[in-house]
Structure formats: structure tokens, C-alpha cells
mmCIF file with all atom_site columns, C-alpha atoms in Angstrom:
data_model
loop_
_atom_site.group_PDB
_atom_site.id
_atom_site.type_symbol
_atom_site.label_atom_id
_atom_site.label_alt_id
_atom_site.label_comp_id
_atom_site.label_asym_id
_atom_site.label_entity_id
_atom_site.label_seq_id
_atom_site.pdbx_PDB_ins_code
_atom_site.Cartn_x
_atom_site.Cartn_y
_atom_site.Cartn_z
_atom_site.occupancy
_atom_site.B_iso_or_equiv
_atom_site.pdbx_formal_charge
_atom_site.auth_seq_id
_atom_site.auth_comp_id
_atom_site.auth_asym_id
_atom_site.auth_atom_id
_atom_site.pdbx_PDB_model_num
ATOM 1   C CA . UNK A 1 1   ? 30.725 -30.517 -1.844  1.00 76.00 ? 1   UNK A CA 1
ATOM 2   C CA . UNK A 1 2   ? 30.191 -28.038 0.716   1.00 83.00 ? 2   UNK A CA 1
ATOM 3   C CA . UNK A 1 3   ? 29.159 -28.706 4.245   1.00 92.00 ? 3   UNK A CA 1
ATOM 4   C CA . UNK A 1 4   ? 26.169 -26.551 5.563   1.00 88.00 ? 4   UNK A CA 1
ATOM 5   C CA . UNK A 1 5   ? 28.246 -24.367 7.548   1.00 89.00 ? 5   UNK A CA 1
ATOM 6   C CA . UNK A 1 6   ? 30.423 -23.747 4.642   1.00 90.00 ? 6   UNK A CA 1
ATOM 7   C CA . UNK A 1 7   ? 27.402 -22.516 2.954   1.00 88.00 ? 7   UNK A CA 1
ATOM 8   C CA . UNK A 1 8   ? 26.169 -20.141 5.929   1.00 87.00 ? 8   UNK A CA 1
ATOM 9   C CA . UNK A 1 9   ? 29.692 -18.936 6.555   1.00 90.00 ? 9   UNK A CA 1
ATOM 10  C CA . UNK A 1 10  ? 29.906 -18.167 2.479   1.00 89.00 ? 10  UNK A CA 1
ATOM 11  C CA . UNK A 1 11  ? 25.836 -16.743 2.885   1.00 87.00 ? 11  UNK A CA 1
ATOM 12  C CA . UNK A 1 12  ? 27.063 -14.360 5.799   1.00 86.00 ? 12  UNK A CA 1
ATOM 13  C CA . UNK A 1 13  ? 29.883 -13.181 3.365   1.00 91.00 ? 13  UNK A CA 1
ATOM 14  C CA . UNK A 1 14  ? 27.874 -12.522 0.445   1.00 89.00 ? 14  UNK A CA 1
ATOM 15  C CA . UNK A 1 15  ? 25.346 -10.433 2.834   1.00 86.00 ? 15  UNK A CA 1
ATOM 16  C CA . UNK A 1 16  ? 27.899 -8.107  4.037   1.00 88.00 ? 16  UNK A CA 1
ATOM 17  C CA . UNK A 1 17  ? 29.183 -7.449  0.375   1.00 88.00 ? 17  UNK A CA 1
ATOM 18  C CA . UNK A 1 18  ? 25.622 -6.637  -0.841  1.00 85.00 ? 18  UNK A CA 1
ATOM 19  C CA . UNK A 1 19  ? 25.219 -4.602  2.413   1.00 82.00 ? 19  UNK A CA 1
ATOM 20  C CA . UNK A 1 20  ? 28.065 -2.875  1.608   1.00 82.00 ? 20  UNK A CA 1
ATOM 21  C CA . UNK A 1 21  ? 27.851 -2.479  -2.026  1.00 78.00 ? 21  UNK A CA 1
ATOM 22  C CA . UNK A 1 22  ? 24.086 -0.797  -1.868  1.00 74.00 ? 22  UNK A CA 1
ATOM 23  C CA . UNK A 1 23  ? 25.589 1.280   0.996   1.00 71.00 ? 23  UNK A CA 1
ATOM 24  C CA . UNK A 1 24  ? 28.666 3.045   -0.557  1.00 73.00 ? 24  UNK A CA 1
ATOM 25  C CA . UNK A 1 25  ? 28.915 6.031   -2.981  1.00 73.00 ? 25  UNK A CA 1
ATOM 26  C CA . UNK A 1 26  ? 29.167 4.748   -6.735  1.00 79.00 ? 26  UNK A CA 1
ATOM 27  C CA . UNK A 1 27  ? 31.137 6.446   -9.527  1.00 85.00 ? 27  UNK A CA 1
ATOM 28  C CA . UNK A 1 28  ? 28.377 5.444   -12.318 1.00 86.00 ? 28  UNK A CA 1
ATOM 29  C CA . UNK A 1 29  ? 25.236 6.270   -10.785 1.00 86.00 ? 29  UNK A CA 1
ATOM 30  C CA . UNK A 1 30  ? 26.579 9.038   -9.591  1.00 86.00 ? 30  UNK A CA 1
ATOM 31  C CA . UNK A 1 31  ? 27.310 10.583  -13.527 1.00 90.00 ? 31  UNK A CA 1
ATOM 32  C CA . UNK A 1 32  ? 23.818 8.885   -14.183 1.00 90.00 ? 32  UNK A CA 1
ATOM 33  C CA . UNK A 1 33  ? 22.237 11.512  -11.797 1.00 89.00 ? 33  UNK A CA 1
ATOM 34  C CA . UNK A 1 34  ? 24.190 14.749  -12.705 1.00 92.00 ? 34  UNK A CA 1
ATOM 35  C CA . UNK A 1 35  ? 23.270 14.061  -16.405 1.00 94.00 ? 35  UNK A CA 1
ATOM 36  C CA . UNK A 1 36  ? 19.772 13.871  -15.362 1.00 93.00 ? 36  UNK A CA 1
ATOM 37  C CA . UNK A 1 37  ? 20.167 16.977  -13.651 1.00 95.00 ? 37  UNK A CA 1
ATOM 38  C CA . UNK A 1 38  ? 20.525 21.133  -14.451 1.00 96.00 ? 38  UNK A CA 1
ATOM 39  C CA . UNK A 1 39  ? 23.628 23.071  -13.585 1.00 96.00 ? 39  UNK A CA 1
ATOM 40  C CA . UNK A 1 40  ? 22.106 23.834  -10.232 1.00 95.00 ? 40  UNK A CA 1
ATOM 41  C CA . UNK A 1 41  ? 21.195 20.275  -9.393  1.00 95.00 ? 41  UNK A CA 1
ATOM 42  C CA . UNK A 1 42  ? 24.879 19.277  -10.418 1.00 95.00 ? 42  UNK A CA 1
ATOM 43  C CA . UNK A 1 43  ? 26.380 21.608  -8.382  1.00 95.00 ? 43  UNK A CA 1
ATOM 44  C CA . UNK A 1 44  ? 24.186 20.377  -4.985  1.00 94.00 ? 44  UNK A CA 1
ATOM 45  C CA . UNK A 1 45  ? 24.930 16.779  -6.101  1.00 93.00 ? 45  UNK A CA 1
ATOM 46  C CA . UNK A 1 46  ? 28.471 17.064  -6.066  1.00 92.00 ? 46  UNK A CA 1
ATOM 47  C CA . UNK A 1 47  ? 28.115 18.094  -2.364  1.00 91.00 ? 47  UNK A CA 1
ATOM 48  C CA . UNK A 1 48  ? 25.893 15.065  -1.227  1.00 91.00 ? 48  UNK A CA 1
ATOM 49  C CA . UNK A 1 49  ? 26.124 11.552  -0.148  1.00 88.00 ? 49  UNK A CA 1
ATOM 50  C CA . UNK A 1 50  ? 23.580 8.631   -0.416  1.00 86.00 ? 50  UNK A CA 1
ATOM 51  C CA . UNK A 1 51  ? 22.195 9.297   2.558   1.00 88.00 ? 51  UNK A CA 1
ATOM 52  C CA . UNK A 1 52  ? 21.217 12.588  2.003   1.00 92.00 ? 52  UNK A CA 1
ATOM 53  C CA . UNK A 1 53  ? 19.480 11.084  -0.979  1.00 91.00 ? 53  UNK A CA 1
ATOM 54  C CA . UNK A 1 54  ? 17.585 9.045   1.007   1.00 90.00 ? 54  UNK A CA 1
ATOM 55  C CA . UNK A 1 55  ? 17.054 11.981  3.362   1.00 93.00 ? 55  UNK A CA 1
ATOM 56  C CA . UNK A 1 56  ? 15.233 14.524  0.509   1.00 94.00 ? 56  UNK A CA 1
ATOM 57  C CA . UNK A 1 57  ? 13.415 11.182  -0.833  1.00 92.00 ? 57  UNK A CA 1
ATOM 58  C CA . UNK A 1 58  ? 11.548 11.443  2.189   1.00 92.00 ? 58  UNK A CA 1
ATOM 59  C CA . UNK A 1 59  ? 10.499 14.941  2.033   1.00 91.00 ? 59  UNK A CA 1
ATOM 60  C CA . UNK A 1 60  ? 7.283  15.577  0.339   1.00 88.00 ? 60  UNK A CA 1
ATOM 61  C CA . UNK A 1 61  ? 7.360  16.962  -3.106  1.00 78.00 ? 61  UNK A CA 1
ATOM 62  C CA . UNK A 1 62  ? 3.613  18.088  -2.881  1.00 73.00 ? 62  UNK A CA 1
ATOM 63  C CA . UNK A 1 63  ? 3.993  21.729  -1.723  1.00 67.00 ? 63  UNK A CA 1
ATOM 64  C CA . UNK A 1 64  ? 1.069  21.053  0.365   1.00 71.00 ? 64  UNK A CA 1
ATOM 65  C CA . UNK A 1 65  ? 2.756  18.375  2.444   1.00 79.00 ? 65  UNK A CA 1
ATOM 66  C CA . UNK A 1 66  ? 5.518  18.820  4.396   1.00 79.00 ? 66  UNK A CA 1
ATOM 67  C CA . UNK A 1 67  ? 7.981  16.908  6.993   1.00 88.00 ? 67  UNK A CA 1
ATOM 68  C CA . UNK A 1 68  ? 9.729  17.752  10.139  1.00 90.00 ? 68  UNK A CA 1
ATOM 69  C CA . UNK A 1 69  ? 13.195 15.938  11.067  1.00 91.00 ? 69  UNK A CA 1
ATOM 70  C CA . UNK A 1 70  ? 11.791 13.631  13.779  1.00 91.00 ? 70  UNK A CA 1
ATOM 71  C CA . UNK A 1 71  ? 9.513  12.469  10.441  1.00 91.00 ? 71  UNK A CA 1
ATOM 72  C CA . UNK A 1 72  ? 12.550 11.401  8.647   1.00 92.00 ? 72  UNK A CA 1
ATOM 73  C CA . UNK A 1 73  ? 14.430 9.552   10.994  1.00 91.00 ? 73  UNK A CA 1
ATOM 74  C CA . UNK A 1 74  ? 11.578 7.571   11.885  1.00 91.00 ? 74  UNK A CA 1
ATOM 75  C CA . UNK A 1 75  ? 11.157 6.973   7.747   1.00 89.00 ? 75  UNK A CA 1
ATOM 76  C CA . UNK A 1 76  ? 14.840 6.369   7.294   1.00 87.00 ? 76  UNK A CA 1
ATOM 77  C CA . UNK A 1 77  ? 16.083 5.282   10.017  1.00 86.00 ? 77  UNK A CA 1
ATOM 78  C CA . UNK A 1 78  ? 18.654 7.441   10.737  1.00 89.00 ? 78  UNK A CA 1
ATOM 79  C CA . UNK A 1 79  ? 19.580 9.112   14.029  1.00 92.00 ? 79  UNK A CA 1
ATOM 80  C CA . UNK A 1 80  ? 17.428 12.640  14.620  1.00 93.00 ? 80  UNK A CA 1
ATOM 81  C CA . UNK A 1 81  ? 21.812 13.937  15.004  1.00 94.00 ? 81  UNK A CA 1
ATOM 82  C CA . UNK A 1 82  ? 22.679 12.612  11.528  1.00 94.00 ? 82  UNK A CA 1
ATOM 83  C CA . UNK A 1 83  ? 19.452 13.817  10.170  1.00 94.00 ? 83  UNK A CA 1
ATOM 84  C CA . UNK A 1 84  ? 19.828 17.462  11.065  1.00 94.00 ? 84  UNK A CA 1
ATOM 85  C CA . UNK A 1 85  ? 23.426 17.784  10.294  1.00 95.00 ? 85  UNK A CA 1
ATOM 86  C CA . UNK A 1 86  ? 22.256 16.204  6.942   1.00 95.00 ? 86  UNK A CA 1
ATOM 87  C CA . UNK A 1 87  ? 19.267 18.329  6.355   1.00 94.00 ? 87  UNK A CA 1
ATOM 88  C CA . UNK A 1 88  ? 22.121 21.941  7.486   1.00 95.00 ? 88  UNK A CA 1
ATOM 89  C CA . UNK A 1 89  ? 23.658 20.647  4.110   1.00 94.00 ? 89  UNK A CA 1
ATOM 90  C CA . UNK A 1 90  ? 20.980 19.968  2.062   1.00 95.00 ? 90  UNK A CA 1
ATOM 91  C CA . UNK A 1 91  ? 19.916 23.948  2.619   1.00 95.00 ? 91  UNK A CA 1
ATOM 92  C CA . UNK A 1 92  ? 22.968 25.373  2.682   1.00 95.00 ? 92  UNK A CA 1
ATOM 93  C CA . UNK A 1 93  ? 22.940 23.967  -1.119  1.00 94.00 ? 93  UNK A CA 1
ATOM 94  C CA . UNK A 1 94  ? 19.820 25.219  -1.444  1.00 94.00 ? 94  UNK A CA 1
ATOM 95  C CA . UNK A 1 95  ? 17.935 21.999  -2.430  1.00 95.00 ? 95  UNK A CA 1
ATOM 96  C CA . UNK A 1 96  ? 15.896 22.072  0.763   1.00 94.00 ? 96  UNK A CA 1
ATOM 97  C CA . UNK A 1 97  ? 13.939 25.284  2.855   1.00 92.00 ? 97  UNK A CA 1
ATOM 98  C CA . UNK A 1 98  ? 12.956 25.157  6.560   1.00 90.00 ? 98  UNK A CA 1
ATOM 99  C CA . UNK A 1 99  ? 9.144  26.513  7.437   1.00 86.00 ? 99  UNK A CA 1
ATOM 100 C CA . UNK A 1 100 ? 7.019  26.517  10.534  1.00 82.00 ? 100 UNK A CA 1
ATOM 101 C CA . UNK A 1 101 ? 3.139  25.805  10.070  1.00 75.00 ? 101 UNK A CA 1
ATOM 102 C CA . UNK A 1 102 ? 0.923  27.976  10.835  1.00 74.00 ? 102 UNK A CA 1
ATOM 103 C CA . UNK A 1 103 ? -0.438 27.846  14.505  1.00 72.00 ? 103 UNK A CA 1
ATOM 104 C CA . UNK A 1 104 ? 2.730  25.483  15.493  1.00 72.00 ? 104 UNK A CA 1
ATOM 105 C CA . UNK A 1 105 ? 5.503  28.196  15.732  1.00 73.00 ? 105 UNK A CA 1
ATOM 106 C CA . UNK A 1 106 ? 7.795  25.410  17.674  1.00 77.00 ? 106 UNK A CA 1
ATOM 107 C CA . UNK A 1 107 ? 7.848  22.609  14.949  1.00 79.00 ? 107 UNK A CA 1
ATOM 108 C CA . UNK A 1 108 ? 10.309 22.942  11.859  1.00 83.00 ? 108 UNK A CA 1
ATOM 109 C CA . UNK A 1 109 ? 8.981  21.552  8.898   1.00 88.00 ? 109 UNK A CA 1
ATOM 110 C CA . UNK A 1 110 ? 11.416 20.603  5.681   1.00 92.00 ? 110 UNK A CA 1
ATOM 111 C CA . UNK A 1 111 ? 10.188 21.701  1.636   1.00 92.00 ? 111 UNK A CA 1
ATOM 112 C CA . UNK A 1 112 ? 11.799 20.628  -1.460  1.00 93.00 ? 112 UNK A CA 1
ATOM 113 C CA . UNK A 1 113 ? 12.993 23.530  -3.548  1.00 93.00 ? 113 UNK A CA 1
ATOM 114 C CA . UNK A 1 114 ? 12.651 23.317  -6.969  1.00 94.00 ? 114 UNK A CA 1
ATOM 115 C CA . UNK A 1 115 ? 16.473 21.756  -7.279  1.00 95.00 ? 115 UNK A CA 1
ATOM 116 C CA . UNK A 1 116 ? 15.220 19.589  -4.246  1.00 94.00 ? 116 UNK A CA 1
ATOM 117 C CA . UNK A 1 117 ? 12.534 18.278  -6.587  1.00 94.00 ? 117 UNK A CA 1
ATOM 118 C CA . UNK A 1 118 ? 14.654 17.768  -9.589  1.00 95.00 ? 118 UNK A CA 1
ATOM 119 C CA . UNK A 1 119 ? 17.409 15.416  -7.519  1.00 96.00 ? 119 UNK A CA 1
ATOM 120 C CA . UNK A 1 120 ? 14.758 13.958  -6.033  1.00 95.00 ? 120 UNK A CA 1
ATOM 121 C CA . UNK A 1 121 ? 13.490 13.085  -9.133  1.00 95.00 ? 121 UNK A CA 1
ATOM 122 C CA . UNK A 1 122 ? 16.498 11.853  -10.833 1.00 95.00 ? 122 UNK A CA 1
ATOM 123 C CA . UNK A 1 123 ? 16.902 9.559   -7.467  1.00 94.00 ? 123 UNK A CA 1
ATOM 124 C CA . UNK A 1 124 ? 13.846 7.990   -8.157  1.00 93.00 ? 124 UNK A CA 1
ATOM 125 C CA . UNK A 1 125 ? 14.607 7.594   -11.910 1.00 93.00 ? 125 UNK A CA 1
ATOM 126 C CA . UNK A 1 126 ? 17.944 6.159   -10.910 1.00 91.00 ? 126 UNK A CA 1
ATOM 127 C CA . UNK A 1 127 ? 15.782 3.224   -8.398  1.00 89.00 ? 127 UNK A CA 1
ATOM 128 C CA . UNK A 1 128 ? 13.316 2.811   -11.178 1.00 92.00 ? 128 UNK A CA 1
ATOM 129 C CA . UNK A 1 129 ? 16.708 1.949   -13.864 1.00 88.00 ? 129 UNK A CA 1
ATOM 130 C CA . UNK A 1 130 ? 18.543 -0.300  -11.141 1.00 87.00 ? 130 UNK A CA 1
ATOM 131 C CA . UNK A 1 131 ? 14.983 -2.205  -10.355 1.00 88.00 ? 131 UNK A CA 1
ATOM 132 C CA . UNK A 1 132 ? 14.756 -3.017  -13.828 1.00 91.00 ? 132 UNK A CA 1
ATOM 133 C CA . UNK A 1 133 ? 18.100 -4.726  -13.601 1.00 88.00 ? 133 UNK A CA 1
ATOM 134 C CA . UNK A 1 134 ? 17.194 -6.270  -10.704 1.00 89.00 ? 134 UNK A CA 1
ATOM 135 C CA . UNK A 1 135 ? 13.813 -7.461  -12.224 1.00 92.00 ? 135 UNK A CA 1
ATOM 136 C CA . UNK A 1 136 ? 15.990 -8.772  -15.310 1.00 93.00 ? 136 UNK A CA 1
ATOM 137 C CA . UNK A 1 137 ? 18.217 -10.566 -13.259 1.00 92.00 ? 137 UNK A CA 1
ATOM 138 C CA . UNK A 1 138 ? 15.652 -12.142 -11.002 1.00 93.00 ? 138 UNK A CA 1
ATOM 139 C CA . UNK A 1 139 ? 13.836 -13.727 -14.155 1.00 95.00 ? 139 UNK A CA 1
ATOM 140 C CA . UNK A 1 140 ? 16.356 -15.906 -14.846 1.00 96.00 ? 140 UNK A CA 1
ATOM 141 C CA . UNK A 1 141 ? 14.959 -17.719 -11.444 1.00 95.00 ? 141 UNK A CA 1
ATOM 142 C CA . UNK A 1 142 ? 11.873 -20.274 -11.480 1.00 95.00 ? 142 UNK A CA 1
ATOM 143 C CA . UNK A 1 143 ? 9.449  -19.379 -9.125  1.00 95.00 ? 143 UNK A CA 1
ATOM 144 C CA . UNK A 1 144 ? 10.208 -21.598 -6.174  1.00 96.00 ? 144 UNK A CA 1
ATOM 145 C CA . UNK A 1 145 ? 13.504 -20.220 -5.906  1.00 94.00 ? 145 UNK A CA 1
ATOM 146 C CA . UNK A 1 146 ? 12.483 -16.767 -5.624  1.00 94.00 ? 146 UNK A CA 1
ATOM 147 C CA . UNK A 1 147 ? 9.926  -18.127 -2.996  1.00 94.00 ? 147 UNK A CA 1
ATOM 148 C CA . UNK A 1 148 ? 13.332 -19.012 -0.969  1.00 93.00 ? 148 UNK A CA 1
ATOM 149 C CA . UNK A 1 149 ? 14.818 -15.683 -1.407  1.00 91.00 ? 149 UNK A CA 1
ATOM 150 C CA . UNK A 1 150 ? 11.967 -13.768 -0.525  1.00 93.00 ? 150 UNK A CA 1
ATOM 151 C CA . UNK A 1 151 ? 11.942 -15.888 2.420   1.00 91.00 ? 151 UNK A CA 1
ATOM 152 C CA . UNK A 1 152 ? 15.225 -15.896 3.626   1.00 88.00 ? 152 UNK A CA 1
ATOM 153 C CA . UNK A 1 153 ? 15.620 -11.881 2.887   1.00 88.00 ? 153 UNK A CA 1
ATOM 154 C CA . UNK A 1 154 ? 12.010 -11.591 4.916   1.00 89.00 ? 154 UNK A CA 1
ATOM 155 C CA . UNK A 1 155 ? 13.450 -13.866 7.826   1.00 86.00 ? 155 UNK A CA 1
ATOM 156 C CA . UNK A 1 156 ? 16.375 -11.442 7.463   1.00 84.00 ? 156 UNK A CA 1
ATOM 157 C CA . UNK A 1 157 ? 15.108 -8.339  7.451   1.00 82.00 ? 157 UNK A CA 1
ATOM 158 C CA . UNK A 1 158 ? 12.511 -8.948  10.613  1.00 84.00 ? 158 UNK A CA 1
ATOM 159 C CA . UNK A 1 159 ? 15.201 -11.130 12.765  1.00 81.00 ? 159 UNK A CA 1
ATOM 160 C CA . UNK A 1 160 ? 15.267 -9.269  16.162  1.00 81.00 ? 160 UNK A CA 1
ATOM 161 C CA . UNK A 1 161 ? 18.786 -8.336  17.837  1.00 77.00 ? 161 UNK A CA 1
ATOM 162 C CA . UNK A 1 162 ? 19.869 -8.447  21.090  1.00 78.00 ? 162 UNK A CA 1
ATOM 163 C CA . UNK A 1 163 ? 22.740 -6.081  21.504  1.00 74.00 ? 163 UNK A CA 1
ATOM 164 C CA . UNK A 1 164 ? 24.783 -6.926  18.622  1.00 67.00 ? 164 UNK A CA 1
ATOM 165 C CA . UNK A 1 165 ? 24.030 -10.551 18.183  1.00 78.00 ? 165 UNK A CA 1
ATOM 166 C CA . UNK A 1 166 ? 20.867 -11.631 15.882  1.00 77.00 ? 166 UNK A CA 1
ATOM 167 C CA . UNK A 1 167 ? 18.300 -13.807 17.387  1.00 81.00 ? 167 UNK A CA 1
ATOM 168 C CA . UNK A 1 168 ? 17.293 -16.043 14.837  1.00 79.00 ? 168 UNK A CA 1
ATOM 169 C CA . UNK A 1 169 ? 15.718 -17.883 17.948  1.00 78.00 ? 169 UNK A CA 1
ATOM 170 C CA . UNK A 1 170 ? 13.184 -15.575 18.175  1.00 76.00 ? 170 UNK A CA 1
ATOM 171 C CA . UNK A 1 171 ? 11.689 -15.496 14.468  1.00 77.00 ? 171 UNK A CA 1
ATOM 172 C CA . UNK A 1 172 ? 8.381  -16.737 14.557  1.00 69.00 ? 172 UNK A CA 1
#
């Protein structure tokens, strides 16, 4: 039988392997996109990592609507830096197009073209297929486990840091 910090050392393990197994570039979905996806599409894909993925699932696909780069790093996460250089890629492809607005000539804005759109779209088709799975898998638990899980990712996810170190302390 395991002791309890046998079971938080093993926890702490099994979080950085899911951390880093939703974080690096897959073989398999990455075929599962550029068969959703025209010549053109293929082409930009090849170039691309995840994070630009998450970068041009942020930009508005409403031609109406658009986003500037401050927008997306605030969305995503991501350093403004990392952002820019990602967003330099994504239109040297040619899946994204700078604008300005009108009557805001300082402001860059970021549009989808329509090979933006069509990865962006196969992206989301690719989430919808994996949250199936995930829905599939999580049905095998009753619902007072998944109670604890959402939990304990929820505690997880809003646990303040200090530096480096987590302050569970601090979760209300």
C-alpha cells in the first residue's frame, strides 16, 4: 500500500507527463489535420507548431471582427515577443493578413485568410475528435469521482505561485 506522499509524489509525476504530452507536437494529429486540409493549408501546416495553432484559434474568423497581438497574448497566454514572431510566420505562409482600422492608423489588427480559416477549422475539428475521446474515457467514472477530478484540476489550475513555488496555502 502506498503512503500519501507516495501518492502525491506519483500525482506530481503523472501531471508533468500530461503537461507535457498536450504540449508537444504529435505525429498523428498532425496527418489528421493535413488530410483535413487543401494543398495550400498542407503546405502552411507543415511550417507551424502548436502554438501557432493556438495563436490563429484566437483570431476571429468573422471578417467583421478582428484582433490585434496584445489581444492574443492576453487570450493565450503567451508573451506579446513570442506572439509576434509567431504571427511574422503565420503571414509569411500566408494563412494570416495584417490591417489597421479605420480611424486607428497606430493599432495592427490580425485577419484569417481563407487558408487561415480552413486550419483553423481543421484545429477545431481535431479538439472536437480528441474531446470525444476524452468524454469516452471519462464515462467509465461514477459521478463522485469526476467530482474529485474536477476538483483537484480546479484547485490546480487557480493555485497562485510565488516565484516558482505553488502556494497551495493560499487556495481559498
Amino acid at each position: 500500500m502506498k503512503t500519501k506522499g507516495e501518492s502525491i509524489e506519483q500525482i506530481g509525476e503523472l501531471v508533468e507527463k500530461l503537461s507535457t504530452r498536450f504540449s508537444e507536437e504529435d505525429i498523428d494529429e498532425q496527418k489528421w489535420m493535413r488530410d483535413q486540409c487543401s494543398p495550400a493549408a498542407q503546405q502552411v501546416l507543415a511550417t507551424i507548431t502548436v502554438q501557432a495553432l493556438h495563436v490563429i484559434a484566437r483570431i476571429p474568423d468573422d471578417a467583421g471582427e478582428s484582433v490585434n497581438i496584445v489581444g492574443i497574448s492576453r487570450a493565450t497566454g503567451v508573451p506579446k515577443g513570442t506572439v509576434s514572431k509567431i504571427v511574422q510566420r503565420l503571414v509569411d505562409g500566408g494563412a494570416v493578413v495584417r490591417h489597421r482600422r479605420d480611424g486607428n492608423r497606430k493599432e495592427v489588427h490580425l485577419r484569417l485568410t481563407e487558408v487561415g480559416e480552413e486550419i483553423q477549422r481543421a484545429h477545431r475539428s481535431l479538439h472536437e475528435q480528441m474531446g470525444d475521446g476524452l468524454a469516452t474515457l471519462l464515462m467509465r467514472y461514477s459521478e463522485s469521482d469526476l467530482a474529485v477530478i474536477t476538483r483537484v484540476l480546479s484547485d490546480l489550475l487557480r493555485m497562485p505561485r510565488e516565484g516558482v513555488r505553488f502556494r497551495p496555502d493560499l487556495l481559498n
